[in-house]
XYZ file of C-alpha atoms in Angstrom:
445
model
C -3.108 22.849 -38.261
C -3.536 22.359 -34.761
C -4.649 18.923 -33.784
C -7.773 18.577 -32.174
C -7.503 17.248 -28.684
C -7.972 13.547 -27.955
C -11.689 12.681 -26.970
C -11.867 10.929 -23.511
C -12.325 7.633 -24.437
C -9.791 7.551 -26.779
C -7.353 9.133 -23.787
C -8.708 6.184 -21.504
C -7.666 3.410 -24.236
C -4.509 5.292 -24.660
C -3.593 4.903 -21.184
C -5.009 1.484 -20.729
C -2.313 0.162 -23.275
C 0.491 1.929 -21.902
C -0.421 0.971 -18.604
C -0.796 -2.784 -19.688
C 2.158 -2.675 -21.853
C 4.372 -2.008 -19.025
C 2.105 -3.855 -16.009
C 2.046 -7.108 -17.464
C 5.903 -7.512 -18.035
C 6.577 -6.117 -14.906
C 4.118 -8.750 -13.013
C 5.988 -11.297 -14.813
C 9.430 -10.453 -13.814
C 8.246 -9.640 -9.915
C 6.690 -13.066 -9.908
C 10.034 -14.664 -11.153
C 11.878 -13.069 -8.081
C 10.405 -15.439 -5.504
C 10.900 -18.458 -8.082
C 14.446 -18.276 -7.200
C 13.925 -19.039 -3.523
C 11.179 -21.888 -4.391
C 13.747 -23.634 -6.576
C 16.614 -23.125 -4.058
C 14.434 -24.669 -1.411
C 13.183 -27.445 -3.666
C 16.792 -28.680 -3.940
C 18.168 -28.067 -0.636
C 15.062 -29.673 0.817
C 16.014 -33.226 -0.297
C 20.003 -32.740 1.246
C 18.130 -32.697 4.787
C 16.166 -30.424 7.471
C 19.214 -28.580 8.805
C 20.540 -27.600 5.189
C 17.113 -26.279 4.586
C 16.440 -24.747 8.047
C 20.126 -22.954 7.076
C 18.861 -22.074 3.706
C 15.551 -20.368 5.219
C 17.849 -18.165 7.706
C 20.562 -16.986 5.425
C 17.705 -16.277 2.361
C 15.872 -14.233 5.180
C 18.859 -12.342 6.154
C 19.781 -11.893 2.041
C 16.240 -10.421 1.374
C 16.557 -8.263 4.195
C 19.705 -6.763 2.961
C 18.430 -6.222 -0.724
C 15.009 -5.055 -0.040
C 16.724 -2.378 2.292
C 18.269 -1.158 -1.329
C 15.347 -1.660 -3.688
C 15.170 2.202 -3.786
C 17.809 1.741 -6.321
C 15.350 0.839 -8.867
C 12.571 2.830 -7.654
C 14.968 6.357 -7.841
C 16.369 5.409 -10.986
C 13.234 4.535 -12.646
C 11.833 8.271 -11.959
C 14.949 9.919 -12.660
C 15.448 8.029 -15.991
C 11.543 8.524 -17.007
C 11.996 12.332 -16.467
C 14.771 12.642 -18.907
C 13.207 10.411 -21.352
C 10.042 12.395 -21.398
C 12.133 15.420 -21.730
C 13.633 13.834 -24.823
C 16.991 13.677 -23.347
C 18.005 9.923 -23.923
C 21.798 10.659 -23.113
C 20.926 12.317 -19.935
C 18.580 9.306 -19.330
C 21.032 6.735 -19.400
C 24.163 8.981 -17.962
C 21.734 9.130 -15.018
C 21.047 5.416 -14.972
C 24.670 4.783 -15.155
C 25.052 6.435 -11.955
C 22.332 4.336 -10.194
C 24.350 1.718 -11.384
C 27.759 2.910 -10.304
C 26.028 3.574 -6.955
C 24.654 -0.254 -6.387
C 28.095 -1.721 -7.143
C 29.380 0.831 -4.450
C 26.754 -0.438 -2.004
C 27.408 -3.766 -2.713
C 30.940 -3.705 -2.008
C 30.045 -2.411 1.656
C 27.420 -5.215 2.206
C 30.083 -8.064 1.396
C 32.730 -5.929 3.744
C 30.057 -6.214 6.400
C 28.638 -9.573 5.777
C 31.466 -11.928 5.035
C 33.361 -11.234 8.894
C 30.036 -11.145 10.447
C 28.270 -13.944 8.596
C 28.326 -16.124 11.990
C 27.107 -13.428 14.152
C 24.543 -12.615 12.138
C 23.090 -16.211 11.528
C 23.438 -16.562 15.473
C 21.719 -13.272 16.183
C 18.653 -14.843 13.910
C 18.555 -17.904 16.523
C 19.569 -20.865 13.720
C 19.948 -23.799 15.740
C 23.173 -25.563 16.207
C 22.453 -27.869 13.823
C 21.665 -25.522 10.896
C 23.627 -22.580 12.194
C 27.080 -23.947 9.949
C 24.981 -24.361 6.793
C 23.202 -20.950 6.825
C 26.951 -19.880 7.790
C 27.967 -21.665 4.627
C 25.572 -20.551 2.095
C 25.162 -16.605 3.605
C 29.530 -15.960 2.922
C 29.172 -17.728 -0.506
C 25.844 -15.734 -1.336
C 27.272 -12.628 -0.161
C 29.493 -12.371 -3.341
C 26.146 -12.178 -5.365
C 25.266 -9.013 -3.601
C 26.469 -6.345 -5.673
C 25.059 -8.225 -8.755
C 21.538 -8.195 -7.437
C 22.024 -4.536 -6.547
C 22.943 -3.969 -10.285
C 20.040 -5.992 -11.372
C 18.022 -3.426 -9.515
C 19.538 -0.454 -10.472
C 19.521 -1.593 -14.022
C 15.847 -2.493 -13.901
C 15.164 0.892 -12.933
C 17.082 2.170 -15.490
C 14.750 0.031 -18.518
C 11.743 0.878 -16.755
C 12.407 4.568 -16.771
C 13.158 4.212 -20.729
C 9.244 2.575 -20.505
C 10.882 -1.028 -21.276
C 9.806 -3.947 -18.891
C 10.275 -6.403 -21.249
C 13.660 -6.951 -20.981
C 13.683 -7.773 -17.352
C 11.148 -10.247 -18.035
C 13.045 -12.253 -20.146
C 16.453 -11.484 -17.883
C 14.329 -13.226 -14.924
C 13.083 -15.733 -16.685
C 16.455 -16.704 -18.118
C 17.840 -16.176 -14.498
C 15.322 -18.562 -12.973
C 16.042 -21.370 -15.591
C 19.955 -20.892 -15.060
C 19.413 -20.555 -11.568
C 17.711 -24.049 -11.210
C 19.808 -26.005 -13.463
C 23.112 -24.617 -11.967
C 22.040 -25.496 -8.420
C 20.619 -28.804 -9.254
C 24.170 -29.500 -10.900
C 25.993 -28.175 -8.404
C 24.084 -29.653 -5.224
C 23.986 -33.114 -6.781
C 26.181 -33.414 -9.901
C 29.286 -31.820 -8.056
C 28.216 -33.006 -4.496
C 28.799 -29.561 -2.973
C 25.569 -29.489 -1.057
C 24.516 -26.592 -0.053
C 27.297 -24.762 -1.031
C 26.784 -25.695 -4.458
C 23.284 -24.212 -3.932
C 24.851 -20.783 -3.057
C 26.972 -20.684 -5.906
C 24.881 -21.839 -8.419
C 22.461 -18.369 -7.305
C 26.046 -16.210 -7.591
C 26.445 -17.581 -10.789
C 22.928 -16.911 -12.267
C 22.623 -13.407 -10.308
C 25.803 -12.171 -11.963
C 24.795 -13.482 -15.137
C 21.666 -11.181 -14.936
C 24.199 -8.507 -14.052
C 25.749 -9.187 -17.097
C 22.849 -9.077 -19.432
C 21.607 -6.096 -17.990
C 25.114 -4.400 -18.210
C 25.133 -5.427 -21.848
C 21.931 -3.718 -23.015
C 22.619 -0.431 -20.722
C 25.964 -0.348 -22.563
C 24.498 -0.576 -25.953
C 21.957 1.980 -25.505
C 24.780 4.102 -23.604
C 26.973 4.063 -27.001
C 23.904 4.542 -29.335
C 23.356 7.884 -27.399
C 26.787 8.785 -26.785
C 26.372 8.546 -22.627
C 29.704 8.374 -20.700
C 30.299 4.909 -18.987
C 32.586 6.639 -16.313
C 31.362 7.114 -12.558
C 30.280 10.387 -11.898
C 30.710 11.335 -8.147
C 28.227 14.316 -8.836
C 25.812 11.986 -10.468
C 26.374 9.264 -7.952
C 25.463 11.306 -4.924
C 22.563 12.656 -6.357
C 21.171 9.038 -7.073
C 22.200 8.381 -3.088
C 20.417 11.432 -2.470
C 16.983 10.834 -4.219
C 17.249 7.420 -2.657
C 17.408 8.431 1.303
C 13.665 8.893 1.482
C 12.801 5.866 0.032
C 14.824 3.966 2.088
C 13.424 5.356 5.028
C 10.211 4.504 3.579
C 11.173 0.886 2.854
C 12.566 0.534 6.446
C 9.518 1.959 8.086
C 7.307 -0.644 5.644
C 9.695 -3.512 7.031
C 9.184 -2.547 10.612
C 5.469 -2.865 10.239
C 5.603 -6.292 8.964
C 7.850 -7.313 11.701
C 6.067 -5.844 14.370
C 2.677 -7.765 13.127
C 4.800 -11.070 13.087
C 5.739 -10.324 16.450
C 2.350 -9.414 17.446
C 1.127 -12.861 15.868
C 3.893 -14.416 17.746
C 2.256 -13.779 21.183
C -1.208 -14.600 20.093
C -0.007 -18.562 19.862
C 1.592 -20.888 17.705
C -1.229 -21.495 15.738
C -1.973 -18.062 14.927
C 1.316 -17.256 14.182
C 1.401 -20.399 11.678
C -1.574 -18.742 10.253
C -0.292 -15.533 10.034
C 2.671 -16.655 8.118
C 0.248 -18.388 5.380
C -1.825 -14.945 5.290
C 1.012 -12.911 4.961
C 2.791 -15.107 1.846
C -0.754 -14.912 0.388
C -0.698 -10.818 0.564
C 3.198 -10.785 -0.690
C 1.540 -12.541 -3.785
C -1.456 -10.398 -4.117
C 1.242 -7.216 -3.840
C 3.081 -8.562 -6.872
C -0.125 -7.855 -8.737
C -0.538 -4.688 -7.748
C 3.323 -3.398 -7.844
C 3.082 -4.197 -11.300
C 0.448 -1.400 -11.702
C 2.908 0.840 -9.513
C 5.963 0.134 -11.888
C 4.051 1.229 -14.728
C 2.929 4.675 -12.636
C 6.828 5.087 -12.155
C 7.603 5.113 -15.653
C 4.705 6.847 -16.933
C 4.430 9.529 -14.617
C 7.982 10.243 -14.648
C 7.750 10.548 -18.402
C 4.766 12.816 -18.594
C 6.507 15.244 -15.848
C 9.672 15.428 -17.716
C 7.911 16.159 -20.902
C 5.949 19.192 -18.728
C 2.889 17.688 -19.257
C 1.245 18.086 -15.820
C -2.397 17.570 -17.182
C -1.368 14.317 -18.632
C -0.084 12.975 -15.945
C -3.201 13.653 -13.739
C -5.317 12.015 -16.388
C -2.573 9.189 -16.182
C -2.762 8.893 -12.451
C -6.664 8.912 -12.407
C -6.900 5.895 -15.048
C -4.014 4.037 -12.663
C -6.413 4.259 -9.589
C -9.223 3.159 -11.677
C -6.780 -0.373 -12.366
C -5.826 -0.363 -8.749
C -9.405 -0.436 -7.602
C -10.716 -2.740 -10.133
C -7.516 -5.089 -9.543
C -8.000 -5.069 -6.146
C -11.559 -5.766 -6.330
C -10.672 -8.837 -8.592
C -8.132 -10.261 -6.140
C -10.317 -9.922 -3.219
C -13.234 -11.921 -4.629
C -10.209 -14.451 -5.831
C -9.364 -14.837 -2.245
C -12.862 -15.106 -0.969
C -13.577 -18.091 -3.719
C -10.118 -19.679 -3.623
C -10.240 -19.804 0.496
C -11.362 -23.704 0.487
C -8.375 -24.338 -1.799
C -5.692 -22.265 -0.675
C -5.703 -22.923 2.978
C -5.061 -26.838 2.609
C -2.064 -26.430 0.595
C -0.040 -25.138 3.323
C -1.536 -27.086 6.335
C -4.235 -29.913 7.657
C -4.190 -28.155 11.283
C -7.884 -27.261 11.569
C -6.785 -25.144 14.379
C -4.694 -23.102 11.750
C -7.476 -22.949 9.194
C -9.842 -21.797 11.800
C -7.932 -18.927 12.829
C -6.972 -18.404 9.337
C -10.364 -18.050 7.526
C -11.776 -14.752 9.161
C -8.414 -12.998 9.104
C -8.566 -13.845 5.087
C -11.999 -12.180 4.442
C -10.362 -9.141 6.115
C -7.426 -9.576 3.849
C -9.966 -9.981 0.966
C -11.803 -6.965 1.601
C -8.722 -4.970 2.140
C -7.680 -5.466 -1.608
C -9.612 -2.517 -3.333
C -7.712 -0.005 -0.641
C -4.223 -1.736 -1.287
C -4.869 -1.307 -4.939
C -5.054 2.365 -4.215
C -2.272 2.600 -2.023
C 0.123 0.735 -4.229
C -0.829 2.647 -7.266
C -0.257 5.958 -5.620
C 2.712 4.852 -4.342
C 3.931 4.127 -7.701
C 2.511 7.424 -8.957
C 4.513 9.655 -6.371
C 7.884 7.667 -6.666
C 7.241 8.415 -10.469
C 6.965 12.085 -9.766
C 10.363 11.950 -7.411
C 8.298 13.009 -4.265
C 10.537 10.694 -2.060
C 10.347 12.936 1.027
C 6.924 13.069 1.537
C 6.755 9.258 1.057
C 9.091 9.112 3.886
C 7.267 10.921 5.802
C 3.950 9.184 5.343
C 4.963 6.205 6.080
C 6.542 7.121 9.520
C 3.327 8.550 10.368
C 1.493 5.200 9.414
C 3.922 3.615 11.552
C 3.387 5.584 14.336
C -0.134 5.102 14.129
C 0.055 1.251 13.561
C 2.647 0.441 16.340
C 0.231 1.073 19.310
C -2.912 -0.211 17.458
C -0.958 -3.472 16.610
C 0.464 -4.050 20.062
C -2.779 -3.556 21.788
C -4.214 -6.448 20.092
C -3.144 -9.280 22.246
C -3.327 -6.835 25.520
C -7.305 -6.267 24.699
C -7.553 -10.202 23.816
C -7.912 -9.835 20.171
C -7.042 -12.626 17.665
C -5.387 -12.765 14.259
C -8.341 -11.286 12.535
C -7.977 -8.111 14.665
C -4.690 -8.118 13.832
C -5.208 -8.131 10.063
C -7.968 -5.783 10.973
C -4.809 -3.404 12.234
C -3.003 -3.967 8.915
C -5.972 -3.004 7.116
C -6.102 0.200 8.977
C -2.558 0.898 8.427
C -2.964 0.549 4.385
C -5.969 2.905 5.296
C -3.709 5.189 6.795
C -1.402 5.203 4.006
C -4.244 5.315 1.467
C -5.311 8.692 2.988
C -1.923 10.573 3.149
C -1.337 9.754 -0.430
C -4.546 10.494 -1.854
C -4.302 13.955 0.297
C -1.106 14.310 -1.634
C -2.037 13.614 -5.127
C -4.935 15.692 -4.597
C -2.912 18.609 -3.751
C -1.047 18.686 -6.656
C 2.351 19.387 -5.238
C 3.657 16.533 -6.937
C 3.127 17.605 -10.545
C 6.778 19.166 -10.875
C 7.588 19.401 -14.274
C 10.925 19.208 -16.253
C 14.130 16.600 -16.770
C 14.737 17.077 -12.937
C 12.885 17.287 -10.028
């Protein structure tokens, strides 16, 4: 007897359950990431201003280095989810192991570059003479944790592809607690200063990597997947990651240009910009959680050969993205009087930030669509298109942003340019999803 197709309402409820089951834990894990830096800052801040300044410079370098390789999570999620959808868990975990081996190789390469050039990099970032020694110490020690951080990215992608976002949440929370305890003990208990903070973070990161490896290795043994490095598989993982690397670098360039333009507007404007950017990044975590669900769900549907299921899931996730965006926008407007005083009491800064925050609030539904469709196309393995779309967005945003100070525009005009940037992204992603060219089914793309 042929089973009748599920009614639309039942299908929507099924998608809602899937999205929530993946997105809520993913959001928790994403929020845990900046808590690492917050814990370090709170502990190191009591050592002195020079130490805190050194931590800030070194952390910015580390964050940049790691964010460049975020494709390890994105590409691995899509590839593993496809094989899960095709019913081949052995191949799914084997693909995940290739991503982890690539992470280890890239991490070793980054160490080889950072250790001998740490002092130069710190100087390049403009650290003061008093902060530079502390920044160099922190960077050299923390570099030893970069392979672990990249393994965490790849292994997180494996588990997301296996439709598991709970384990990354548990590991992230445990890592945060261990990091805070180790930092406090080594900085003050062992009297190691900023070096103790770096060592505490490195130990916590390797502990997280070990926890992930235990989970993945158990899965590999359960399904008979090889743990040995496979040259062809590692190359395939790297090849899939290159377009996503281009996408990430283009996005980083946009954020850097925006900050550089804000700096040209004046001290109050750049201070307000940093406050708004921190809020914008926090809002992005909520929207990125939907994107992560999209990567896992879309990859699984396409791997199972269900293109209609992928379309339906995409449509429902876009609705979620818009709804969450509207909610976040309303929260930004309501929280403005409370939010800004948390960062500054300077009325010049708050006066510059208030109208720009309205622009940010109005743009959140657009951001919701962008993050969702970005995740959908990542889950489909449509990296080359994402790379070209982001390059187009960069090309549109750059001249508009650079014209802001030239035309006498202020911070509100700059964030209007940021909204234009997100609108261009939305247009390019919507055109792609509407075309259906991303709906490539099968265990591999």
